[in-house]
PDB file of C-alpha atoms in Angstrom:
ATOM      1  CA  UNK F   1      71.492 -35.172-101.383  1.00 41.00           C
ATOM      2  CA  UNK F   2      69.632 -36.975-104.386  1.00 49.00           C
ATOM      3  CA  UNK F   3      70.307 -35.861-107.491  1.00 51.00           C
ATOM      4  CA  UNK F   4      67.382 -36.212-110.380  1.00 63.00           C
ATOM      5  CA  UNK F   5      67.879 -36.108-113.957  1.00 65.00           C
ATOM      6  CA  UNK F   6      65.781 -36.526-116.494  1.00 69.00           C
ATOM      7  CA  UNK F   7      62.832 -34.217-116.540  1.00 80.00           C
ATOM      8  CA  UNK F   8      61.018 -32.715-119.523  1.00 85.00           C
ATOM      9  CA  UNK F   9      63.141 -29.401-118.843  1.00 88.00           C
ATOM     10  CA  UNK F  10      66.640 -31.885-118.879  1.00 90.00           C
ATOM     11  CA  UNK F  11      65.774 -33.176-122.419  1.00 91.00           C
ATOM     12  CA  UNK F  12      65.337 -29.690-124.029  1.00 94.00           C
ATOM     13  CA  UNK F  13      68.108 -28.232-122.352  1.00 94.00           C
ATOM     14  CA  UNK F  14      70.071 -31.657-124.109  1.00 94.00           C
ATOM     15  CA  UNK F  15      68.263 -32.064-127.567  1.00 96.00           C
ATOM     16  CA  UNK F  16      69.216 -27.835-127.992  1.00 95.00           C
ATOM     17  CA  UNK F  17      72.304 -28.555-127.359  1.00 95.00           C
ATOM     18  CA  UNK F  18      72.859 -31.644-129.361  1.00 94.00           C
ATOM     19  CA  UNK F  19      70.840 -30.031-132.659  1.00 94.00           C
ATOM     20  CA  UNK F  20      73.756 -27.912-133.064  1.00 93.00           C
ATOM     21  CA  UNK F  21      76.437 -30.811-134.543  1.00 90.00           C
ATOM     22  CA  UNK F  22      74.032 -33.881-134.832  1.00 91.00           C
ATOM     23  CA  UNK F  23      70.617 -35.293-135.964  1.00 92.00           C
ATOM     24  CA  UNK F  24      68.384 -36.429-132.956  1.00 94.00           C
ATOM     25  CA  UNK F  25      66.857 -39.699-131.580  1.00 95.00           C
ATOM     26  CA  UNK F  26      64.187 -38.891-129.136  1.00 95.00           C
ATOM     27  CA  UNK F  27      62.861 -42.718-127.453  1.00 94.00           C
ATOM     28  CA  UNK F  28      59.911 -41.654-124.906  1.00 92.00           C
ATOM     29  CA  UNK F  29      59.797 -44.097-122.043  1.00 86.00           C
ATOM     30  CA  UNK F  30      56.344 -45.035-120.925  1.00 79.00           C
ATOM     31  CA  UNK F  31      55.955 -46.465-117.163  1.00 66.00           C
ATOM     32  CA  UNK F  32      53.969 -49.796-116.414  1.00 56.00           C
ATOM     33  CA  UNK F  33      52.123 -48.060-114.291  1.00 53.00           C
ATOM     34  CA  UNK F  34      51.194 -44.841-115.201  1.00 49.00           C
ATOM     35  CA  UNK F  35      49.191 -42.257-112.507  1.00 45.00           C
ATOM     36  CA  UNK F  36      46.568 -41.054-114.752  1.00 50.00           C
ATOM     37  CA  UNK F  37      43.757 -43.395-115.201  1.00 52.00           C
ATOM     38  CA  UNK F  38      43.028 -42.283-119.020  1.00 63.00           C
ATOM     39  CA  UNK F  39      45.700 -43.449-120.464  1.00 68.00           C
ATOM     40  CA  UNK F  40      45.513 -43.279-124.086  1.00 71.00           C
ATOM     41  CA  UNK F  41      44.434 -39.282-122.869  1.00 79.00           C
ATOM     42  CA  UNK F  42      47.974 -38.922-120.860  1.00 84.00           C
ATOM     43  CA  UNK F  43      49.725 -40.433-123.394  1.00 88.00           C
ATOM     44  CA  UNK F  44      49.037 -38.028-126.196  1.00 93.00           C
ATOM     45  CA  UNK F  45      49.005 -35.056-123.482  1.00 92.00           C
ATOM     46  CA  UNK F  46      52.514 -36.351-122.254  1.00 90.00           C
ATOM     47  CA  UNK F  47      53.786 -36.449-126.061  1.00 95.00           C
ATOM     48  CA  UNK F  48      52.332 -33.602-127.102  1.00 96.00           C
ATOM     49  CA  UNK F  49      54.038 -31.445-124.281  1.00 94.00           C
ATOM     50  CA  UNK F  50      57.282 -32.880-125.129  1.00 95.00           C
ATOM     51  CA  UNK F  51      57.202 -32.224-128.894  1.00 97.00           C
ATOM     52  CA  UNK F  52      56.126 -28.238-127.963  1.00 98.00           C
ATOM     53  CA  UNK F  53      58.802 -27.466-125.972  1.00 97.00           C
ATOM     54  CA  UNK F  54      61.113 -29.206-128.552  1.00 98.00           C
ATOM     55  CA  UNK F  55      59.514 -27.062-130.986  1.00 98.00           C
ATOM     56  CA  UNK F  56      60.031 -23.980-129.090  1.00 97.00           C
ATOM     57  CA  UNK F  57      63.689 -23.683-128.778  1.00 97.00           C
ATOM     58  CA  UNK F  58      63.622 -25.165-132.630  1.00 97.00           C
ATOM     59  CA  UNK F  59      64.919 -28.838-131.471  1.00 97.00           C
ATOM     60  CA  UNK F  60      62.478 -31.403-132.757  1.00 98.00           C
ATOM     61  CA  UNK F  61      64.260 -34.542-133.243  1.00 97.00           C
ATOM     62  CA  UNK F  62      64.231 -36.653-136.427  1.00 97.00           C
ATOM     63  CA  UNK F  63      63.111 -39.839-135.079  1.00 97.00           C
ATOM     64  CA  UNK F  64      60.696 -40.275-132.244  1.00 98.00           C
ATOM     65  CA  UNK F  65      61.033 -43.560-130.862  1.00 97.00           C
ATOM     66  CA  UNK F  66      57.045 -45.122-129.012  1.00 95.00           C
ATOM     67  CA  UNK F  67      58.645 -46.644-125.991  1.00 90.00           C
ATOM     68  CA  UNK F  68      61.542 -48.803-125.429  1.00 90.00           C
ATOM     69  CA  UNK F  69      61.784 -52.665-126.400  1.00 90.00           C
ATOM     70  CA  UNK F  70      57.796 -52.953-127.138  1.00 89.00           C
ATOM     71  CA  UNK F  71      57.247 -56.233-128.213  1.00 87.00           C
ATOM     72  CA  UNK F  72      55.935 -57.653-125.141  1.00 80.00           C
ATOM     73  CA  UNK F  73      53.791 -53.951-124.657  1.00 79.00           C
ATOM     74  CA  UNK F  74      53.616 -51.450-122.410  1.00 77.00           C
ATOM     75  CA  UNK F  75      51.876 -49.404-119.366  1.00 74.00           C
ATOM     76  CA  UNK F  76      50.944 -52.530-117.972  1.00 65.00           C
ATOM     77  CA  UNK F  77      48.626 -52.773-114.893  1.00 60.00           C
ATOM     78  CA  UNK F  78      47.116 -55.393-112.528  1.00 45.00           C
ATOM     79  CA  UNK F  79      46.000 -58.224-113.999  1.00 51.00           C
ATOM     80  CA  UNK F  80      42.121 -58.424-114.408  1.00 48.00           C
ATOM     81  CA  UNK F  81      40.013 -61.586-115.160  1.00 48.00           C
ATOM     82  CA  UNK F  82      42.725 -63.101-116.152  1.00 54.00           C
ATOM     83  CA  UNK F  83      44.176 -60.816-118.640  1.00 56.00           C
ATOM     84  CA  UNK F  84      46.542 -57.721-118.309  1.00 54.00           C
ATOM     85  CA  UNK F  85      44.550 -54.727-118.696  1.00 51.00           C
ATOM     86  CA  UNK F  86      47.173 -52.926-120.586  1.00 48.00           C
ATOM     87  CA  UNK F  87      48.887 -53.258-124.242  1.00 50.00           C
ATOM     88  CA  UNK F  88      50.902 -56.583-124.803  1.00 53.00           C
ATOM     89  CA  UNK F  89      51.020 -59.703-126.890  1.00 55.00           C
ATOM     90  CA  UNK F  90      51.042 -62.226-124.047  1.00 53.00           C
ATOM     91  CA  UNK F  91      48.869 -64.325-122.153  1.00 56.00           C
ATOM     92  CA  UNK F  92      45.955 -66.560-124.232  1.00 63.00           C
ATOM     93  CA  UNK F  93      44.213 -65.791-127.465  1.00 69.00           C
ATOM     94  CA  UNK F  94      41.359 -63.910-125.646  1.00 69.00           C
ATOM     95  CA  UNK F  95      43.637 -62.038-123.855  1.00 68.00           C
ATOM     96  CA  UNK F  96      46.193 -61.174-126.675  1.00 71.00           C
ATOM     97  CA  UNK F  97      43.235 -59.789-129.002  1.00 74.00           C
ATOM     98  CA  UNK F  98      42.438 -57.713-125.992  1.00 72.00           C
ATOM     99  CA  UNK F  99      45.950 -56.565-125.368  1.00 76.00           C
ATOM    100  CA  UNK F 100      46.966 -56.261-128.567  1.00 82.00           C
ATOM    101  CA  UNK F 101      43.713 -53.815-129.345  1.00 82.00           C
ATOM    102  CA  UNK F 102      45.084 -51.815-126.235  1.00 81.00           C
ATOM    103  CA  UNK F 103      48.160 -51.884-126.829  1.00 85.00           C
ATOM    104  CA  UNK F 104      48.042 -50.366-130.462  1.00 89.00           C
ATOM    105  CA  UNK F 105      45.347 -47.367-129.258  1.00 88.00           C
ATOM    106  CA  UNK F 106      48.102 -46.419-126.937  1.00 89.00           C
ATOM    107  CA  UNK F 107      50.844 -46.427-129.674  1.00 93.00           C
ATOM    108  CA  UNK F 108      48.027 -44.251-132.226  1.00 95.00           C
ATOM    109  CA  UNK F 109      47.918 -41.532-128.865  1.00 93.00           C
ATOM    110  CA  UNK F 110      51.672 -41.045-129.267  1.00 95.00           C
ATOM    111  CA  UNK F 111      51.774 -41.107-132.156  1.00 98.00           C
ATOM    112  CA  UNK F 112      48.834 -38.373-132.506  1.00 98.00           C
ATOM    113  CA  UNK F 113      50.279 -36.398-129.782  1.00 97.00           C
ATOM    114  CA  UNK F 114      53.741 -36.073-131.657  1.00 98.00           C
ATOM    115  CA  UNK F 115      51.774 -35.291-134.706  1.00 98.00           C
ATOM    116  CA  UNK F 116      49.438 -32.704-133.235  1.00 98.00           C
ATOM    117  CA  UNK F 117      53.126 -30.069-133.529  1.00 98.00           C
ATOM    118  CA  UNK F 118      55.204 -31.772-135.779  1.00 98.00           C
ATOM    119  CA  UNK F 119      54.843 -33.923-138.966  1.00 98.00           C
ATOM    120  CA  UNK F 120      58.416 -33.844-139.634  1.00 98.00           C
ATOM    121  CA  UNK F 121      60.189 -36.426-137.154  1.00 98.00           C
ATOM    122  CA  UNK F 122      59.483 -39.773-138.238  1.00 98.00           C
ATOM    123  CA  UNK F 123      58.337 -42.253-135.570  1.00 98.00           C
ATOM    124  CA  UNK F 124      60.003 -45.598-134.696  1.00 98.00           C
ATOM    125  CA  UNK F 125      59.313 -48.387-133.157  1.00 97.00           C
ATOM    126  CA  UNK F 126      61.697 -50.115-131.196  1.00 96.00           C
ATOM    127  CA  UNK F 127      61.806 -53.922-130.312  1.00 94.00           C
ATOM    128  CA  UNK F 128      64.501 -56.097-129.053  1.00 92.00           C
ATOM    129  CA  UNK F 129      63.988 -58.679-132.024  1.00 93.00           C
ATOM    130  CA  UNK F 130      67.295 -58.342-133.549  1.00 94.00           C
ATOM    131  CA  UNK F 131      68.421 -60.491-131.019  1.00 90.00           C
ATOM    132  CA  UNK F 132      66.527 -63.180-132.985  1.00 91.00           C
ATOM    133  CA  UNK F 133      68.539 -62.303-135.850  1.00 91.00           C
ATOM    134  CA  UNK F 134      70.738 -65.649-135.335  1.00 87.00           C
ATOM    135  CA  UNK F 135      68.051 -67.755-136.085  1.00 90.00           C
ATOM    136  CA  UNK F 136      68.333 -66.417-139.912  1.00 91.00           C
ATOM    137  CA  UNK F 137      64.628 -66.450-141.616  1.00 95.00           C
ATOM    138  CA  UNK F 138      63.203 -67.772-138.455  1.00 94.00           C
ATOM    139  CA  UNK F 139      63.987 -64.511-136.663  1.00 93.00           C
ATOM    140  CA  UNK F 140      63.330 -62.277-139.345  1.00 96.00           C
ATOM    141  CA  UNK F 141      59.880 -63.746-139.816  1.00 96.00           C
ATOM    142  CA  UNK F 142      59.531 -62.938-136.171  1.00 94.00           C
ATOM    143  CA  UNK F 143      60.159 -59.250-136.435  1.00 96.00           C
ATOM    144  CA  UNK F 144      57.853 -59.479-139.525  1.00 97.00           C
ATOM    145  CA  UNK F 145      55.021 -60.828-137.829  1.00 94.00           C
ATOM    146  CA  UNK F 146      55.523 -58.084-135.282  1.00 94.00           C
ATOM    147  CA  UNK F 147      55.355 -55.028-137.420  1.00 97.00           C
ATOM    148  CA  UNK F 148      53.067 -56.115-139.962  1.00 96.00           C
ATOM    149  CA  UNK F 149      50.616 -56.767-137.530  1.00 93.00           C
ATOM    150  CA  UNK F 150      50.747 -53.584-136.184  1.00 95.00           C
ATOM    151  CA  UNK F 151      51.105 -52.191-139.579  1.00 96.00           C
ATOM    152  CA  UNK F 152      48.477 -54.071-141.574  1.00 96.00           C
ATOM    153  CA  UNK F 153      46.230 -54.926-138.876  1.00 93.00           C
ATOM    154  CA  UNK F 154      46.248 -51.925-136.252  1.00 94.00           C
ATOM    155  CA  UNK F 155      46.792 -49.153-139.007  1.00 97.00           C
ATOM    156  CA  UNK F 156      49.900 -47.921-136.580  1.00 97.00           C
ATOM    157  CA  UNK F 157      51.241 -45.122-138.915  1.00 97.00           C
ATOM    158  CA  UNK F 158      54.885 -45.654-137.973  1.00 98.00           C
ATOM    159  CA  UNK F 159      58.053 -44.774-140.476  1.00 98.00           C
ATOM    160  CA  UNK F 160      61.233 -46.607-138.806  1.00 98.00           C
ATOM    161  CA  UNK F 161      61.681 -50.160-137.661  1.00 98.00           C
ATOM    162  CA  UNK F 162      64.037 -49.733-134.679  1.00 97.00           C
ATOM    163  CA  UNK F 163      65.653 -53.370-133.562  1.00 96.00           C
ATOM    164  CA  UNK F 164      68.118 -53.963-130.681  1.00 93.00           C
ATOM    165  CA  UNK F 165      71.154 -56.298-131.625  1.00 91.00           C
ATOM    166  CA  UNK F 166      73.355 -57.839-129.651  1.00 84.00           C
ATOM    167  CA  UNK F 167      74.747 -60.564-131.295  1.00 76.00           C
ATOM    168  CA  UNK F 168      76.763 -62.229-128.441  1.00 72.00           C
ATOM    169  CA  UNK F 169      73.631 -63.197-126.929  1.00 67.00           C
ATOM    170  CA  UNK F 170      73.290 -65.575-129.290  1.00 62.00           C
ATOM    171  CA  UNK F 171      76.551 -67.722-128.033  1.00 60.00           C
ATOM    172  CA  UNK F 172      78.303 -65.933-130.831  1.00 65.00           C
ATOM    173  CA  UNK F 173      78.667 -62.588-132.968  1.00 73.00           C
ATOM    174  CA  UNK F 174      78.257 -63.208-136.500  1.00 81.00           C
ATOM    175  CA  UNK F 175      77.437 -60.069-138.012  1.00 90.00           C
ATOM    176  CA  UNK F 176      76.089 -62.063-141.271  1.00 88.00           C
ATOM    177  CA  UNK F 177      72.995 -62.657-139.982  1.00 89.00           C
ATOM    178  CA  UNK F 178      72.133 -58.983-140.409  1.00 93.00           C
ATOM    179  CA  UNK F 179      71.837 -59.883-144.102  1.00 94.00           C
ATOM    180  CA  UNK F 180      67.706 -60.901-143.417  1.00 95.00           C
ATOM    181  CA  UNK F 181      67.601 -56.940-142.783  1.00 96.00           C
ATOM    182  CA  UNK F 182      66.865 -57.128-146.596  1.00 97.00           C
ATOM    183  CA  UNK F 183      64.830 -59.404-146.402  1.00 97.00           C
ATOM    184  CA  UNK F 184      62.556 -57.765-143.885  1.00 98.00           C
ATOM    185  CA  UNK F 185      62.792 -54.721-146.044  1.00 97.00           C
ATOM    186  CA  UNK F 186      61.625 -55.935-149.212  1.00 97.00           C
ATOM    187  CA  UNK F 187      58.805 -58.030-147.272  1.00 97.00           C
ATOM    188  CA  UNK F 188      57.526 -54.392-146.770  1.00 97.00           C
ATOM    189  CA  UNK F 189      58.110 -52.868-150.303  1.00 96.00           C
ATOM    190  CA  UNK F 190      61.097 -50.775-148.711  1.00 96.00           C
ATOM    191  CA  UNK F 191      58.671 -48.446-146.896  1.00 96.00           C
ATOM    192  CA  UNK F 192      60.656 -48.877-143.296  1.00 97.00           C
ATOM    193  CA  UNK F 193      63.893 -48.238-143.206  1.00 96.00           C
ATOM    194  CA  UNK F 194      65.456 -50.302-140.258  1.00 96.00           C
ATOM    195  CA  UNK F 195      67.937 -48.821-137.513  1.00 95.00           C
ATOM    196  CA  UNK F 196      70.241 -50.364-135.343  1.00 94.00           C
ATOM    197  CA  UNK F 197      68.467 -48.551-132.049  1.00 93.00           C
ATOM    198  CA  UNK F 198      70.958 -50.389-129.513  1.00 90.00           C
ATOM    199  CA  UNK F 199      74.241 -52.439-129.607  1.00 87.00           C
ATOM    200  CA  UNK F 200      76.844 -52.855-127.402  1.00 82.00           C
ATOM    201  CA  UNK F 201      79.957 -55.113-127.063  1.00 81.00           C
ATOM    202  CA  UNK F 202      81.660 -56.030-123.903  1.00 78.00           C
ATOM    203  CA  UNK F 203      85.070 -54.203-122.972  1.00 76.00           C
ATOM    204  CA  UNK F 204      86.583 -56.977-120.186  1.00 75.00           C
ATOM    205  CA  UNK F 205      85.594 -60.999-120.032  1.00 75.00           C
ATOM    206  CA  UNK F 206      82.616 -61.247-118.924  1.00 71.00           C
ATOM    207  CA  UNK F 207      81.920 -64.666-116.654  1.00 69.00           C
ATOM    208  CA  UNK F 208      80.348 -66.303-119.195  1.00 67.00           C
ATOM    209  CA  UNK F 209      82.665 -66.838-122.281  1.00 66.00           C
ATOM    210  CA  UNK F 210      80.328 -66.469-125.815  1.00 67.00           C
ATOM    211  CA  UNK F 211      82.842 -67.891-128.643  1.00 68.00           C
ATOM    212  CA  UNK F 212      82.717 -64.571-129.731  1.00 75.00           C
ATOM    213  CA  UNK F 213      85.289 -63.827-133.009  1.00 81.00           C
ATOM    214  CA  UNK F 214      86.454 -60.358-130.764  1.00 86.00           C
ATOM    215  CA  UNK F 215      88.364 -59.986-128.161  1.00 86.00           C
ATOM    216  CA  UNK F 216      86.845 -58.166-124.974  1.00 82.00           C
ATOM    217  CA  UNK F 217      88.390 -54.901-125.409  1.00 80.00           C
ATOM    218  CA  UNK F 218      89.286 -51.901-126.025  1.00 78.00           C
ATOM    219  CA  UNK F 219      90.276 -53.248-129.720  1.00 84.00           C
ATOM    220  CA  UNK F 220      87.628 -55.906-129.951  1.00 84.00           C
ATOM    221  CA  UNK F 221      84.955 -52.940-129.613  1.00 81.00           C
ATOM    222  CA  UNK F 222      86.317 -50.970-132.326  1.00 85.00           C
ATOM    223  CA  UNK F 223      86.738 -54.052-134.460  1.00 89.00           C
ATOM    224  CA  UNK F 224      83.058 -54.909-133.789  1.00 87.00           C
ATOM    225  CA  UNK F 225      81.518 -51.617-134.209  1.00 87.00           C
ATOM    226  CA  UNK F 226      83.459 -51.380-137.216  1.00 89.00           C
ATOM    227  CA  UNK F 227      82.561 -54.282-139.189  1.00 91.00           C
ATOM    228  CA  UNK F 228      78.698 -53.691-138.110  1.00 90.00           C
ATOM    229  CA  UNK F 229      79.078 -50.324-139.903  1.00 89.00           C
ATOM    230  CA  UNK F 230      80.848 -51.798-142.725  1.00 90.00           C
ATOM    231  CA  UNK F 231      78.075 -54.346-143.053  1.00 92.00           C
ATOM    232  CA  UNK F 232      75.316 -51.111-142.371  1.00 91.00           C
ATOM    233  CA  UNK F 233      76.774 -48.833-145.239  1.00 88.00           C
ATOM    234  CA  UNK F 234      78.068 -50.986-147.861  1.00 90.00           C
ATOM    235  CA  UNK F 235      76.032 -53.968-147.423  1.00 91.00           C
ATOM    236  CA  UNK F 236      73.063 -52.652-146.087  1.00 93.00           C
ATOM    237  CA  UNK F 237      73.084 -49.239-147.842  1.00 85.00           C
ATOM    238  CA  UNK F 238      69.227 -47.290-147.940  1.00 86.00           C
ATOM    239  CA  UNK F 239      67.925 -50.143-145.393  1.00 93.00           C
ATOM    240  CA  UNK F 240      70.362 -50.024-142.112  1.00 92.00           C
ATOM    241  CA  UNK F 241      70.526 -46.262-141.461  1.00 88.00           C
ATOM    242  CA  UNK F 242      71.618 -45.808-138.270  1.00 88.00           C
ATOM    243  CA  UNK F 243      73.626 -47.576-135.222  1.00 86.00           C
ATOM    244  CA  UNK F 244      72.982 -46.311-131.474  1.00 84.00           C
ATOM    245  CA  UNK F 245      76.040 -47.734-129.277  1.00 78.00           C
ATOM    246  CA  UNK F 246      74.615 -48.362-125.791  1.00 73.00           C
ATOM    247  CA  UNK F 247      76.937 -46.173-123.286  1.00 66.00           C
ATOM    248  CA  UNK F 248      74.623 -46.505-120.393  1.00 52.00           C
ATOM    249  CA  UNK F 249      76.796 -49.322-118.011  1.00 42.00           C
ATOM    250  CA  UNK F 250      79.850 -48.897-116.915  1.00 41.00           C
ATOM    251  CA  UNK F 251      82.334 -51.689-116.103  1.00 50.00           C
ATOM    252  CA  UNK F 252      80.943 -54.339-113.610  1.00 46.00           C
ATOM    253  CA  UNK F 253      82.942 -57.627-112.666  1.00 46.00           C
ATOM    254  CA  UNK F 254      79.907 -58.480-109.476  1.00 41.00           C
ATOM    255  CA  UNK F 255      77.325 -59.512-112.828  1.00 43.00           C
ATOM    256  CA  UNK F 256      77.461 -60.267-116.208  1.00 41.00           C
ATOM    257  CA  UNK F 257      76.316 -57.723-118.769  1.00 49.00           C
ATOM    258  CA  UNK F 258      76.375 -58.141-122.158  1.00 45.00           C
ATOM    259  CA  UNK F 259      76.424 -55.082-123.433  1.00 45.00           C
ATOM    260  CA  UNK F 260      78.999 -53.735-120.661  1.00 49.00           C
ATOM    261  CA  UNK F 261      81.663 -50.954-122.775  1.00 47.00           C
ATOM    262  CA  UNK F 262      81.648 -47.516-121.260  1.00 44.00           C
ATOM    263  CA  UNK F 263      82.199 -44.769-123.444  1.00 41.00           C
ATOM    264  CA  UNK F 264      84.439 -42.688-120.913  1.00 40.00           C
ATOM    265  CA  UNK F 265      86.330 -42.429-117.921  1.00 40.00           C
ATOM    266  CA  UNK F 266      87.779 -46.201-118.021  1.00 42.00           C
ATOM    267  CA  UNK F 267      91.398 -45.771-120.054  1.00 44.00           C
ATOM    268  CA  UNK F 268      94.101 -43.256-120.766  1.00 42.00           C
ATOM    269  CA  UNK F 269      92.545 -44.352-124.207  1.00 45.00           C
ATOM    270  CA  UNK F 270      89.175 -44.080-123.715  1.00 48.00           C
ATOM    271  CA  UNK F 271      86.696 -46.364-125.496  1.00 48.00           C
ATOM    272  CA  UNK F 272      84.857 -43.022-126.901  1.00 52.00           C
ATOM    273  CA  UNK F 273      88.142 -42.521-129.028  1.00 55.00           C
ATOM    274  CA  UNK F 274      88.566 -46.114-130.024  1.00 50.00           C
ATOM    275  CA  UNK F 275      84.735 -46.518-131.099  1.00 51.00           C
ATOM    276  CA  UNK F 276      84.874 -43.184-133.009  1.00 57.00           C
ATOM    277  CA  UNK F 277      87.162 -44.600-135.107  1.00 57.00           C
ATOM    278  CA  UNK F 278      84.621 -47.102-136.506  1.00 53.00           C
ATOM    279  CA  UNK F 279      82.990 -44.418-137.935  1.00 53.00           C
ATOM    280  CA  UNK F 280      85.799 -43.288-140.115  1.00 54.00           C
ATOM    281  CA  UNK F 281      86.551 -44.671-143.653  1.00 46.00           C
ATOM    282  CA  UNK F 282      90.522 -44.318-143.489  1.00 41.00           C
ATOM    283  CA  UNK F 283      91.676 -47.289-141.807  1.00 46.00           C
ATOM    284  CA  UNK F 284      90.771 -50.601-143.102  1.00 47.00           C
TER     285      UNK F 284
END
């Protein structure tokens, strides 16, 4: 017997529930190859739907989050002439401008379809450029050039930067670098506020060692996740507004993940009650 989960129906049965105690992160997850031929018309149809039956049992989220990881595009398709026939920065110039064109049209039918119910979530737009963060300006200019060029050139009416961090993939974890957050932020007159939309740490060795400044466990997670908040609220305060902990994989010796730390079901002390703890201001 296969079990499915994740219809339309499983999200609003979830986002009810979770309205009660917390704020809400929707991120809608477009395939690369989507069945409907008009896609910028699916797209806002497929948003639209799944903002009115959020709306109906009075459980719109707060953010909306365009897709997941974006900087490379999405709903790609076969390749035509030479260029991808779907949105995307890749491939040459001719190509890019063509992409790029596409790309932004099918973040604008979201974006409309979201907007068609609700004006209240905001919507973000989530890269994995904070992984770039190491290279200090470098990488922030990076995520920059991203945004604004969706932003300036595109006329993409988003509200939320959302960046991906994992800062042992840069043969390290220094949390510093999330300093050129600011800097991003004042590049845009502190319109976008930025959000931490995924992190992780691992909770056991992983193959490859990364001269990380935490140990891999239970204790190295909480010390992480607590100095990134640190960093997010006192540091950061009115531009980092929000951390998403990745629970999604759970321990794996056979491959190397980086962001490997289940949230439950691992421990008598499960990392769900050591990461909590990051979020609480009594223990230094």
């Amino acid at each position: 017997m296969t079990l499915k989960y994740g219809s339309v129906n499983d999200i609003v049965k979830l986002a009810k529930r979770a309205k009660e105690n917390f704020r809400l992160l929707l991120e809608l997850h477009f395939s690369d190859n989507f069945t409907n031929k008009r896609l910028m018309g699916a797209v806002f149809q497929w948003s639209k739907e799944i903002m009115e039956k959020l709306k109906n049992v009075d459980a719109l989220p707060e953010i909306v989050s365009i897709g997941h990881e974006i900087e490379n595009g999405f709903l790609f398709s076969e390749p035509t002439q030479g260029c991808i026939k779907s949105g995307g920065f890749i491939g040459s110039p001719v190509c890019q401008e063509k992409n790029s064109f596409f790309f932004a049209s099918l973040l604008k039918s979201a974006i409309n379809g979201i907007r068609s119910v609700s004006h209240s979530p905001r919507i973000m737009l989530h890269t994995s450029l904070g992984n770039q963060l190491h290279l200090g300006r470098n990488g922030a200019d990076n995520i920059i050039k991203f945004y604004s060029e969706l932003n300036d050139r595109w006329k993409v009416a988003f509200d939320v930067i959302g960046l991906t961090f994992y800062p042992i993939l840069a043969q390290g974890c220094d949390l510093s670098k999330l300093q050129e957050l600011k800097y991003i932020y004042d590049y845009f007159d502190r319109r976008f506020p930025i959000v931490i939309a995924e992190t992780g740490y691992p909770l056991t060795k992983p193959k490859v060692d990364f001269n990380s400044s935490y140990e891999y466990s239970e204790e190295g997670q909480y010390l992480f996740l607590r100095d990134l908040i640190r960093i997010c609220r006192d540091k950061l305060e009115g531009i980092c507004t929000g951390i998403f902990w990745n629970p999604a994989y759970v321990d794996d010796q056979r491959q190397l993940k980086m962001w490997q730390g289940p949230l439950f079901d691992l421990t008598e002390r499960t990392p769900l009650q050591v990461l909590t703890q990051g979020f609480r201001t009594d223990r230094n």
